[in-house]
mmCIF file of C-alpha atoms in Angstrom:
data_model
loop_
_atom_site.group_PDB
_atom_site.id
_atom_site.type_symbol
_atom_site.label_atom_id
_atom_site.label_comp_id
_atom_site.label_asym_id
_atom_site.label_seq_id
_atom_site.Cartn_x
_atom_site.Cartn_y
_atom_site.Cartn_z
ATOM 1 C CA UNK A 1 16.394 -37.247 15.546
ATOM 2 C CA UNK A 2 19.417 -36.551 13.384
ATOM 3 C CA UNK A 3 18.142 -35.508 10.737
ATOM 4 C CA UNK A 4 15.329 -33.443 12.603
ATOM 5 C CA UNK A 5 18.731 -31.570 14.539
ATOM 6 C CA UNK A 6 19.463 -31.275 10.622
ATOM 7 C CA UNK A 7 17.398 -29.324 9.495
ATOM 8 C CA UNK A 8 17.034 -27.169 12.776
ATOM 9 C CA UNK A 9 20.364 -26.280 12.320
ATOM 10 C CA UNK A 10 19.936 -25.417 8.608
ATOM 11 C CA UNK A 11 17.440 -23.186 9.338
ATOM 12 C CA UNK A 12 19.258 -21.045 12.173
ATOM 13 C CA UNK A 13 22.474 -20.739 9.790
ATOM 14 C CA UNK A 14 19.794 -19.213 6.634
ATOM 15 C CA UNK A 15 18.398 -17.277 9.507
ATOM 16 C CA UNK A 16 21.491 -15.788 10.953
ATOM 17 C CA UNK A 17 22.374 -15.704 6.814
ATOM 18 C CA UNK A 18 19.316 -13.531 5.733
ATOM 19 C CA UNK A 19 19.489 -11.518 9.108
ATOM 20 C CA UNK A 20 23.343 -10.228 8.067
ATOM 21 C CA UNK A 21 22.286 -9.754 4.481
ATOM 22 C CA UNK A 22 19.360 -7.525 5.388
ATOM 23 C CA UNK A 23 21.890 -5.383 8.165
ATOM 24 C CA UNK A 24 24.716 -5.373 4.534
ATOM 25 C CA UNK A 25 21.860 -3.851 2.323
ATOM 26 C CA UNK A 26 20.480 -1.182 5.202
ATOM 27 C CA UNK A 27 24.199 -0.108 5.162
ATOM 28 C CA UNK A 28 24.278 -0.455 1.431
ATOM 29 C CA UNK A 29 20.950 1.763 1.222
ATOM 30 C CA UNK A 30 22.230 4.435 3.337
ATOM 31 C CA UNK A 31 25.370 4.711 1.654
ATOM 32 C CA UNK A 32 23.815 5.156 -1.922
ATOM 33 C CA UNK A 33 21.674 7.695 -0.538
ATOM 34 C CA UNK A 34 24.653 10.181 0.289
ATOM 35 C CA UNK A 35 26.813 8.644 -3.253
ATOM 36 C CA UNK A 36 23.399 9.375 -5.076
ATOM 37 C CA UNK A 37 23.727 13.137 -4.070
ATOM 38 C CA UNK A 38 26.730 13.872 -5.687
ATOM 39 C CA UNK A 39 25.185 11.912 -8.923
ATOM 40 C CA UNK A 40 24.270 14.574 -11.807
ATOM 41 C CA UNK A 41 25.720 17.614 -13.595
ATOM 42 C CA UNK A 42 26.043 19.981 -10.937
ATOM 43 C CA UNK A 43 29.900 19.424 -9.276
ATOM 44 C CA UNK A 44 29.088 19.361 -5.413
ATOM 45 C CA UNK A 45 31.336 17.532 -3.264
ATOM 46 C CA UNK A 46 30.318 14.753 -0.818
ATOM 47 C CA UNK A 47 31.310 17.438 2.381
ATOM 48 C CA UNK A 48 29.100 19.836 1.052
ATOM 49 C CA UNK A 49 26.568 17.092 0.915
ATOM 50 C CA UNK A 50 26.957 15.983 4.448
ATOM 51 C CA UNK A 51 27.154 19.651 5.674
ATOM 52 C CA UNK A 52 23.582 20.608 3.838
ATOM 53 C CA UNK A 53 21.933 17.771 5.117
ATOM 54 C CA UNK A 54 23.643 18.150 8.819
ATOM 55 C CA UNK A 55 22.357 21.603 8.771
ATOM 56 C CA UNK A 56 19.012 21.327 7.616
ATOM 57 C CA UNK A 57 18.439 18.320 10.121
ATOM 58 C CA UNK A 58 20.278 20.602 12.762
ATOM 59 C CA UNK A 59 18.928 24.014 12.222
ATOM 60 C CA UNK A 60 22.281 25.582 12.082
ATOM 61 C CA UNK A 61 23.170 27.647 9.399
ATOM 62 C CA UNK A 62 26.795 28.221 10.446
ATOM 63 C CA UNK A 63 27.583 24.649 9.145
ATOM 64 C CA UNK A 64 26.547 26.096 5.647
ATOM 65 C CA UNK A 65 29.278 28.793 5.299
ATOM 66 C CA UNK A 66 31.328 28.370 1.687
ATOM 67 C CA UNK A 67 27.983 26.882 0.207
ATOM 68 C CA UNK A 68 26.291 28.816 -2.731
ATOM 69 C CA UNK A 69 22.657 29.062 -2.307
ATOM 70 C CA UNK A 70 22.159 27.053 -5.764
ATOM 71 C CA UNK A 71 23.966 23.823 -4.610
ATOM 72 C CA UNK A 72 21.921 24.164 -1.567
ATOM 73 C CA UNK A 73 18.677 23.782 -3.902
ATOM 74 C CA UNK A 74 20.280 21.308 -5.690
ATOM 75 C CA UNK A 75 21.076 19.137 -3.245
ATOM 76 C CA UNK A 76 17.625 19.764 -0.627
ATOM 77 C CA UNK A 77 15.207 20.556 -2.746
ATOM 78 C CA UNK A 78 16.096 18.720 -6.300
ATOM 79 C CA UNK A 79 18.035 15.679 -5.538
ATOM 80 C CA UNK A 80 17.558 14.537 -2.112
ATOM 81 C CA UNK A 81 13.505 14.262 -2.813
ATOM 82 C CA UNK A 82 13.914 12.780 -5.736
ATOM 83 C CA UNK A 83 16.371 10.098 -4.020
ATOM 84 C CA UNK A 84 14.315 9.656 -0.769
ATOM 85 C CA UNK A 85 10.932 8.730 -3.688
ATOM 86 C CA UNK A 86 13.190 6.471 -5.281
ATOM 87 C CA UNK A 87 14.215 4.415 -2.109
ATOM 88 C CA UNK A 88 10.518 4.628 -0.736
ATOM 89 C CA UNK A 89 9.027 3.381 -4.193
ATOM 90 C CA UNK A 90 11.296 0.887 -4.537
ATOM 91 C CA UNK A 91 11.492 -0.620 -1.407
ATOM 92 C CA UNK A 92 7.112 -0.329 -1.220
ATOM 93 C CA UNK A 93 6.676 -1.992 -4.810
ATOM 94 C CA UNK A 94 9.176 -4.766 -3.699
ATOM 95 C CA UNK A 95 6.723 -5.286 -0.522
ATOM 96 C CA UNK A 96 3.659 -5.565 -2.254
ATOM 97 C CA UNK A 97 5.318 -8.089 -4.724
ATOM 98 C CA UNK A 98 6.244 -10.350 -2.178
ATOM 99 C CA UNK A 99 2.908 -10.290 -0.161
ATOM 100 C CA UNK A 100 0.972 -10.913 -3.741
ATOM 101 C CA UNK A 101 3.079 -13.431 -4.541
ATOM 102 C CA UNK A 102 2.461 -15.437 -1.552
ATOM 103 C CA UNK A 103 -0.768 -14.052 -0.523
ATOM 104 C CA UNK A 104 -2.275 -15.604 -4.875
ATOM 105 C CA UNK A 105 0.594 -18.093 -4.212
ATOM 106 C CA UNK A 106 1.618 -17.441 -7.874
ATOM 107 C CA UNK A 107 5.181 -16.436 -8.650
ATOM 108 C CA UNK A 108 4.216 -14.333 -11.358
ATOM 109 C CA UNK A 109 2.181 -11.784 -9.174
ATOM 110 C CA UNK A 110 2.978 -8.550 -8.688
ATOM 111 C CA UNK A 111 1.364 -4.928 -7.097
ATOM 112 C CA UNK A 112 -0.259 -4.692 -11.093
ATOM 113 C CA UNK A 113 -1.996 -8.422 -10.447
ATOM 114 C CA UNK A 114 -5.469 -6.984 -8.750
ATOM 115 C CA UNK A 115 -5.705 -4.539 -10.762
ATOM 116 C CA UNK A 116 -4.650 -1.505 -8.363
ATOM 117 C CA UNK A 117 -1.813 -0.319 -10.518
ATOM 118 C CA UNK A 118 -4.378 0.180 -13.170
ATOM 119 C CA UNK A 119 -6.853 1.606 -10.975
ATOM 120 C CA UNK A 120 -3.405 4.487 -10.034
ATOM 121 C CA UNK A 121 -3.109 4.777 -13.266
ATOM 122 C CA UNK A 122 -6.355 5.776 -14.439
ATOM 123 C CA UNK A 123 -6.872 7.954 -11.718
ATOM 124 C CA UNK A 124 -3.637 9.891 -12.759
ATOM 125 C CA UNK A 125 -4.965 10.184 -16.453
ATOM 126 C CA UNK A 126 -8.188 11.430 -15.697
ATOM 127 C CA UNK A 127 -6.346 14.308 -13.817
ATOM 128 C CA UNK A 128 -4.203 14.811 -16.627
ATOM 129 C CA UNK A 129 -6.814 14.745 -18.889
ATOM 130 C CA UNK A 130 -8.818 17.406 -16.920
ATOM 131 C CA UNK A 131 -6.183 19.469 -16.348
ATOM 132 C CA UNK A 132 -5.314 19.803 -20.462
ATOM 133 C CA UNK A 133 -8.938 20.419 -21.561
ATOM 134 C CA UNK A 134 -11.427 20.764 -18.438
ATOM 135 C CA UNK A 135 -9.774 22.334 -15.626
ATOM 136 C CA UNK A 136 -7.789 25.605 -16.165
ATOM 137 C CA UNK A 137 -6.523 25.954 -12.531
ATOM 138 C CA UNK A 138 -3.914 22.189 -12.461
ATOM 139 C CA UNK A 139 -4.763 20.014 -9.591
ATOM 140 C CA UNK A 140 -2.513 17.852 -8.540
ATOM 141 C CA UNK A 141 -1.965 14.132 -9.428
ATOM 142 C CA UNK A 142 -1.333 12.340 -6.521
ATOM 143 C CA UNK A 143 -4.599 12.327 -4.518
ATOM 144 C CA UNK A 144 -6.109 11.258 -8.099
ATOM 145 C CA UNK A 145 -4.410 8.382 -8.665
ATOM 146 C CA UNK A 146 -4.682 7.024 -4.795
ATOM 147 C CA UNK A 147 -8.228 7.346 -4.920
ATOM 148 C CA UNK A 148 -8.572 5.809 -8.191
ATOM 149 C CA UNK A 149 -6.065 2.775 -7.226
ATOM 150 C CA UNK A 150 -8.496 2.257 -3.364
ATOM 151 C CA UNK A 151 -11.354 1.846 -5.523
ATOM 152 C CA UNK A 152 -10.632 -0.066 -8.231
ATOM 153 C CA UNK A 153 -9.183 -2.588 -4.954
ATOM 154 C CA UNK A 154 -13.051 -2.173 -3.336
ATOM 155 C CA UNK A 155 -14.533 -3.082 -6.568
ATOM 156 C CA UNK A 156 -12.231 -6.145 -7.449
ATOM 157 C CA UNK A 157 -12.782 -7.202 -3.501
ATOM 158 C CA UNK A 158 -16.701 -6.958 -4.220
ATOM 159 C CA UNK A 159 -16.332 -9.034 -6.926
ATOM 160 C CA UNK A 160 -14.228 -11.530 -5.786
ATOM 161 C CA UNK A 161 -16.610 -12.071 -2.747
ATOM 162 C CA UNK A 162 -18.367 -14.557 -3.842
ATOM 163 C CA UNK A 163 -20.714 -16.139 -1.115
ATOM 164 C CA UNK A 164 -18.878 -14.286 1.798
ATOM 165 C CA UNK A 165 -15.498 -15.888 0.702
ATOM 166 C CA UNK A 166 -12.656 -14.461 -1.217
ATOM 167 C CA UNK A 167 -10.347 -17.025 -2.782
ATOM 168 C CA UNK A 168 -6.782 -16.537 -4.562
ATOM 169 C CA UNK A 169 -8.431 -17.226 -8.206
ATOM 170 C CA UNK A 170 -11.394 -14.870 -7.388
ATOM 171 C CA UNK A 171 -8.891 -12.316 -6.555
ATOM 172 C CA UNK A 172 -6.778 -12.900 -9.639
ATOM 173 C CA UNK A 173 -9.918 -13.355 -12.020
ATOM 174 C CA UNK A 174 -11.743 -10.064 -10.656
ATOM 175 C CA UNK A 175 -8.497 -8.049 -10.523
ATOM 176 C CA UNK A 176 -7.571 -9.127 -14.589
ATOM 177 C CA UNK A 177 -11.634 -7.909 -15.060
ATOM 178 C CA UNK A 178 -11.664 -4.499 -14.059
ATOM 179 C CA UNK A 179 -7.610 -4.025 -15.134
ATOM 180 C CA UNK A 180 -9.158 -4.881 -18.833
ATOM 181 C CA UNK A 181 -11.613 -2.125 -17.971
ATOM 182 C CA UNK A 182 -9.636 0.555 -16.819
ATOM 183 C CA UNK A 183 -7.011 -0.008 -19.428
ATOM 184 C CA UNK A 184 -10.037 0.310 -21.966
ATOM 185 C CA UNK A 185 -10.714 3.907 -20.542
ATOM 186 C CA UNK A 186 -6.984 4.855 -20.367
ATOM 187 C CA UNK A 187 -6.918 4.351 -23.945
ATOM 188 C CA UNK A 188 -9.705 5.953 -25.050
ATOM 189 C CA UNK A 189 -8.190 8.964 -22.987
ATOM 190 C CA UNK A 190 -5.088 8.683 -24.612
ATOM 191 C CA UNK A 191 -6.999 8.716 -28.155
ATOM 192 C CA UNK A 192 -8.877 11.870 -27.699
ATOM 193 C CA UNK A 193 -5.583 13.512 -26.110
ATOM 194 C CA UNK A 194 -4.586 14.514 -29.721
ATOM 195 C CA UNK A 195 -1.057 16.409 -29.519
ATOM 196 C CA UNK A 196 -1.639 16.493 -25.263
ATOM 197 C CA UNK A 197 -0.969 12.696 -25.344
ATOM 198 C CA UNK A 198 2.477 13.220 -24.370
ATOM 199 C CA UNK A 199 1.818 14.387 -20.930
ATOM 200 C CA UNK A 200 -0.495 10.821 -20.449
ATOM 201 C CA UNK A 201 2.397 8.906 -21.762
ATOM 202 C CA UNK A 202 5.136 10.009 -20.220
ATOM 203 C CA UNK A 203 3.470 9.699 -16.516
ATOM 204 C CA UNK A 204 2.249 6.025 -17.829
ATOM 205 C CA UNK A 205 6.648 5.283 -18.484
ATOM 206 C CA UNK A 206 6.756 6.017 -14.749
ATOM 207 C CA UNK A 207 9.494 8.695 -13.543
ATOM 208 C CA UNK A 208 11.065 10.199 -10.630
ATOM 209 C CA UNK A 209 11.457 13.730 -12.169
ATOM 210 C CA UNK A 210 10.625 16.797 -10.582
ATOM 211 C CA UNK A 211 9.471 15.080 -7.192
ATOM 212 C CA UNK A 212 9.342 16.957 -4.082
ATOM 213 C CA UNK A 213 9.185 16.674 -0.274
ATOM 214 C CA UNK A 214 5.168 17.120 -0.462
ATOM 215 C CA UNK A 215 5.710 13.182 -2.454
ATOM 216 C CA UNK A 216 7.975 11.826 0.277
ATOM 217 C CA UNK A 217 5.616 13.323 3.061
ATOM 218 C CA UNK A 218 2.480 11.679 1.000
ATOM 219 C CA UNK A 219 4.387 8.150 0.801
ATOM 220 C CA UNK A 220 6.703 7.757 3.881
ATOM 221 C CA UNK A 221 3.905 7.127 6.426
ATOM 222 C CA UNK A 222 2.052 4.681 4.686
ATOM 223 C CA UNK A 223 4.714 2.723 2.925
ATOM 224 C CA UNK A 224 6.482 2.704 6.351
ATOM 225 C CA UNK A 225 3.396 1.440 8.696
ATOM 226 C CA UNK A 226 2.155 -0.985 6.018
ATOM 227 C CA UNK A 227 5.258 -2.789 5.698
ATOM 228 C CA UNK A 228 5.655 -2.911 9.635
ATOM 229 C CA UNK A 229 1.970 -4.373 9.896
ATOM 230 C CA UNK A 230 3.243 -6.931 7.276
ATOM 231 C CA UNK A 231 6.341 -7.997 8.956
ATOM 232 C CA UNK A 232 4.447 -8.253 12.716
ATOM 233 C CA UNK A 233 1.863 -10.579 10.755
ATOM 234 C CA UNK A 234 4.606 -12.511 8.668
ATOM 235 C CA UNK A 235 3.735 -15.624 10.385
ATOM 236 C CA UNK A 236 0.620 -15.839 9.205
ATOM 237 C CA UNK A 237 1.475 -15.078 5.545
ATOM 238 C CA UNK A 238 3.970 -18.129 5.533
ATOM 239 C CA UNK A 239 1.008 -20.489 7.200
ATOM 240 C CA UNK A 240 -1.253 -19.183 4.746
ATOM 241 C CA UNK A 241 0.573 -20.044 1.854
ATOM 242 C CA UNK A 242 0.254 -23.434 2.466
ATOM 243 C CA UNK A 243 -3.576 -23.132 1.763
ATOM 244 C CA UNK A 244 -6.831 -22.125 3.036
ATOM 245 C CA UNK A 245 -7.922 -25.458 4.683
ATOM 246 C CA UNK A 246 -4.341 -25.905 6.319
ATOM 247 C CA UNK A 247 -4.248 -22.558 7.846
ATOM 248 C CA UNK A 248 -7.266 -22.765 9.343
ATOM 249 C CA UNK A 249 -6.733 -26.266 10.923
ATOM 250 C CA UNK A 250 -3.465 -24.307 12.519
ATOM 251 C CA UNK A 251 -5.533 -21.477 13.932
ATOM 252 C CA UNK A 252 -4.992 -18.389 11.534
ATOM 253 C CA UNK A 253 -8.123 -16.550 10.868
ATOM 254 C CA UNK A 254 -7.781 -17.073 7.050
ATOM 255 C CA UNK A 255 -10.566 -14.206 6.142
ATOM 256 C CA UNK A 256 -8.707 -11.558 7.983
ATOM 257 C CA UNK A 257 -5.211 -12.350 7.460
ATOM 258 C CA UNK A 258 -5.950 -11.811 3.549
ATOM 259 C CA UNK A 259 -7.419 -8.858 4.164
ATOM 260 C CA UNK A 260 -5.004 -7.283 6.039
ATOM 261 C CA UNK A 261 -2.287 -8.318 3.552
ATOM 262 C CA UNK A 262 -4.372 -7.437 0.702
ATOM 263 C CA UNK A 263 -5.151 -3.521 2.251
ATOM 264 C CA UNK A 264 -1.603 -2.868 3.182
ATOM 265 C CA UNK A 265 -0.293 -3.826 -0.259
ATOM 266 C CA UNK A 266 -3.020 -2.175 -2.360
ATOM 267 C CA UNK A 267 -2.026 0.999 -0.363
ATOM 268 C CA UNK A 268 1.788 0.217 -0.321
ATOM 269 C CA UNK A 269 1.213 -0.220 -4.307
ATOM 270 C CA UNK A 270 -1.180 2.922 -4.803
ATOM 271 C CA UNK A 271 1.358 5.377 -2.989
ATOM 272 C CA UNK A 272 3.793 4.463 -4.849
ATOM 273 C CA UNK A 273 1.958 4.375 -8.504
ATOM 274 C CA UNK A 274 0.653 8.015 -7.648
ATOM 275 C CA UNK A 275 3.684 9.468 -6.866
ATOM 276 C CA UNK A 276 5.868 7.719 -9.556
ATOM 277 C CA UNK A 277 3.732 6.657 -12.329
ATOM 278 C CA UNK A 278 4.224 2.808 -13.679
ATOM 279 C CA UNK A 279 7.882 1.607 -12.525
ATOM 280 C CA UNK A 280 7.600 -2.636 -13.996
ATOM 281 C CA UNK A 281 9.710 -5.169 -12.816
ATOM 282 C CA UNK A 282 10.557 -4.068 -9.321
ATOM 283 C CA UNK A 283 7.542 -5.900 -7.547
ATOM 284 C CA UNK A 284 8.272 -9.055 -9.224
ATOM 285 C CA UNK A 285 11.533 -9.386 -9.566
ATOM 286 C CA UNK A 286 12.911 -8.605 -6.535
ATOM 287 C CA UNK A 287 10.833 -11.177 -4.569
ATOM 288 C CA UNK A 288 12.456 -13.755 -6.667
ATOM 289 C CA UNK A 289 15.699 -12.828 -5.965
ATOM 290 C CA UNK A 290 15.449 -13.067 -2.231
ATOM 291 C CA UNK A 291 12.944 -16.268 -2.865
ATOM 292 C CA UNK A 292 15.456 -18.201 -4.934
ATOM 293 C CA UNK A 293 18.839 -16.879 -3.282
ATOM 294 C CA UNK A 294 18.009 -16.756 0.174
ATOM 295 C CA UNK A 295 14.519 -17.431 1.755
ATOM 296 C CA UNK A 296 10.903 -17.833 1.133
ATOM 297 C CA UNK A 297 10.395 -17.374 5.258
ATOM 298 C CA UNK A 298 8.062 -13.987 5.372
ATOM 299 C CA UNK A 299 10.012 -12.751 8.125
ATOM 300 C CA UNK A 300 13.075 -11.933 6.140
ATOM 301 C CA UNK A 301 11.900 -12.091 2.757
ATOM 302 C CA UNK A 302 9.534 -8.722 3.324
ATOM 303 C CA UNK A 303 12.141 -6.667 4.355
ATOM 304 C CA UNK A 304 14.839 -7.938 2.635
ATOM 305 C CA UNK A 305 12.742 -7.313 -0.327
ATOM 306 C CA UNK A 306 11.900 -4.073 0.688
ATOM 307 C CA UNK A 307 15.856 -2.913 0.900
ATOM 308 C CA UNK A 308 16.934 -4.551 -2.311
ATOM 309 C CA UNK A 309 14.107 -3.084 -3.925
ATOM 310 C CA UNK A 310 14.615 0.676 -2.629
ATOM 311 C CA UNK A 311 18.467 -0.081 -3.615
ATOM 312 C CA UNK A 312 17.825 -1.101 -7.021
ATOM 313 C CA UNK A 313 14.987 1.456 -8.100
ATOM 314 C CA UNK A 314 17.944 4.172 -6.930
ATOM 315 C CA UNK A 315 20.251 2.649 -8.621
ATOM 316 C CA UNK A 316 18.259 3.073 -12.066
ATOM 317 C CA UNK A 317 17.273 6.282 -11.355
ATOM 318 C CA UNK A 318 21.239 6.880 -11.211
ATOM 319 C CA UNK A 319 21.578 5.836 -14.454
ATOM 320 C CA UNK A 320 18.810 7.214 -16.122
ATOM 321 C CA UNK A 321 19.755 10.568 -14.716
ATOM 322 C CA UNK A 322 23.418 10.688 -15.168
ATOM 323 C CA UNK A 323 24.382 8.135 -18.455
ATOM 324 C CA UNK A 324 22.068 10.417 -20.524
ATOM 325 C CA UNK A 325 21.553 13.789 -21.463
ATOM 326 C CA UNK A 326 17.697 13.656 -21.652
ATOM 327 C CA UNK A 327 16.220 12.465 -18.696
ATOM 328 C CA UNK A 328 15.504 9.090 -19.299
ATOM 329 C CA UNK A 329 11.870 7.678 -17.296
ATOM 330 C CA UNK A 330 13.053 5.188 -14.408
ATOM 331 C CA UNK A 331 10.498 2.969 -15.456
ATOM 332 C CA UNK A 332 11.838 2.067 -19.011
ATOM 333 C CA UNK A 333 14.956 1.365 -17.165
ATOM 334 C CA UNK A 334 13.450 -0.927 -14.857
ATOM 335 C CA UNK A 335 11.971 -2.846 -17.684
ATOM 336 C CA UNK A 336 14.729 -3.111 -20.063
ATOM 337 C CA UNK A 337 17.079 -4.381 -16.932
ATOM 338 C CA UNK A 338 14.297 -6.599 -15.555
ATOM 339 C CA UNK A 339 12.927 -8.342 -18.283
ATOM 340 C CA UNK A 340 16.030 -10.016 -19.278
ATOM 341 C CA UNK A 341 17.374 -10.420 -16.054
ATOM 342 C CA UNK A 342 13.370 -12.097 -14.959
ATOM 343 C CA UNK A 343 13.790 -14.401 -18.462
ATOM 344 C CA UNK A 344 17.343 -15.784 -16.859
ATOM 345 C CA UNK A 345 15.597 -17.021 -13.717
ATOM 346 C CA UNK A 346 12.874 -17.949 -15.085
ATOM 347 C CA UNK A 347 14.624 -20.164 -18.005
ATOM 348 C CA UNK A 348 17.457 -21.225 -14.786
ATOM 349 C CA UNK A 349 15.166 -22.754 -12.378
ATOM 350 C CA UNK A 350 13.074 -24.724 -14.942
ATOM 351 C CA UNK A 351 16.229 -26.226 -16.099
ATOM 352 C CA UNK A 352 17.212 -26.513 -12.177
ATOM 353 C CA UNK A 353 13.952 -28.537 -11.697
ATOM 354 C CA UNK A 354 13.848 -31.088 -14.908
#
């Protein structure tokens, strides 16, 4: 009985202990919005910031006397996009790592496990590719790359259905199938590119350039409502993940739980792809973080994840945008950050387990 008051107690204190972390990092996020503003070569004040954004959500102009017309692009129509993607991306890629990773209950998943990343990616190409040497009137990326990364998920679904059920390793083996594919086919795109390959490329480094409020309009809604449906159904993620036959003993309609987890993610992880290109790292390190420091307990972990994400994907957008004087892709800084930092927990909790 002592111990069972134990453990009770252990878990309300990590409760009330994740619930204060994720209210820090909301503050956190909020205040590295406005500090991310004032980030970049143009000298605008944090008051001028403030005022544009007061007046724009306001409608009144007076609040905009003293400000030039040029930091008022700047700041609404450059920067503030570009910093509202960031957060969105972020915090959706973190999402969709954490529901993979305890959805395939493998730590080493991520939004790119299934195959839907790929699927984004090739989507995005093809436009690319049409634009350069098909198309002469540009259409846009986005819708491209969303319908490429919904497919490729209703292909590797098909496939993984084997006999009306849908396993983990199914999921895993089907996604790496159709991945290998697509990757095949953005090569040979890439190869017959000749000197237009650089347009392929950089969108494959993944980057935050040049976004604007059409990408945040395209992404809030669905990054938004698919992480609430996740969080309202965390329950069933954590019973889930300790297997099939267990669940189902417990009551959980196995069949669809997985598929409402595995939608919401594919579409948290395609919105984000086609409006940012391939950012690594995010969706699987940032699960671990939370998983290892604080809790594995859906509830928290999924939006916890989802704030530290959106905080750290700004944050190396900062850097890449203000430390050089090319603007650097966010997604090599992602990787050369997250790699190392991913090979230190990986190498720290093998040692913490022998």
């Amino acid at each position: 009985m002592i111990k069972e008051n134990n453990i009770m107690d252990n878990l309300e204190v990590k409760r009330r202990k994740a619930f204060l972390i994720g209210i820090a990092l909301l503050f956190l996020s909020l205040l590295l919005l406005i500090m991310s503003v004032n980030v970049g070569r143009a000298d605008i004040k944090v008051m001028e910031v403030v005022k544009i954004i007061a007046s724009k959500i306001t409608s009144n102009k007076d609040i905009l006397d003293g400000i030039s017309k040029s930091k008022l692009a700047i700041v609404w129509d450059i920067r503030l996009p570009r910093i509202l993607v960031a957060l969105l991306v972020g915090g959706g890629l973190a999402v969709s790592g954490a529901i993979f990773q305890s959805l395939l209950m493998n730590p080493l998943a991520d939004p790119y496990t299934i195959g839907v990343s790929t699927g984004a990616a090739f989507g995005a190409v093809l436009c690319i590719y049409m634009n350069i040497f098909i198309i002469q009137t540009p259409m846009p990326i986005t819708p491209f790359a969303f319908l490429g990364a919904i497919l490729t998920l209703l292909i590797v679904m098909k496939i993984a259905n084997i006999d009306g059920y849908m396993s983990s390793s199914n999921l895993v083996i089907a996604g790496i199938i159709v991945s290998s594919i697509l990757s095949a086919g953005i090569s040979f795109l890439k190869s017959t590119s000749g000197e237009q390959v650089f347009a392929i490329i950089y969108w494959l480094m993944g980057s935050l350039n040049s976004r604007t409020w059409s990408q945040v309009i395209v992404s809030f809604p669905i990054i938004i409502i698919c992480t609430i449906i996740c969080i309202y159904f965390a329950d069933d993620l954590n019973i889930l993940a300790f297997g099939e036959k267990e669940a189902r003993a417990l009551g959980v309609n196995t069949k669809r739980t997985r598929n409402i987890f595995l939608i919401c993610a594919s579409l948290i992880t395609a919105v984000c792809v086609s409006v940012s290109g391939i950012i690594g790292f995010i969706g699987l390190v940032v699960p671990h973080i939370v998983r290892f420091s604080l809790t594995s307990d859906n509830r928290y972990l999924i939006p916890i994840s989802s704030l530290l994400g959106a905080i750290l994907l700004l944050m190396a957008d900062n850097i890449s945008r203000s430390l050089f004087n090319i603007d650097i892709p966010v997604g090599v800084i992602t990787t050369l950050f997250g790699g190392p930092f991913f090979i230190y927990i990986f190498t720290s909790k093998n040692k913490s387990i022998q």
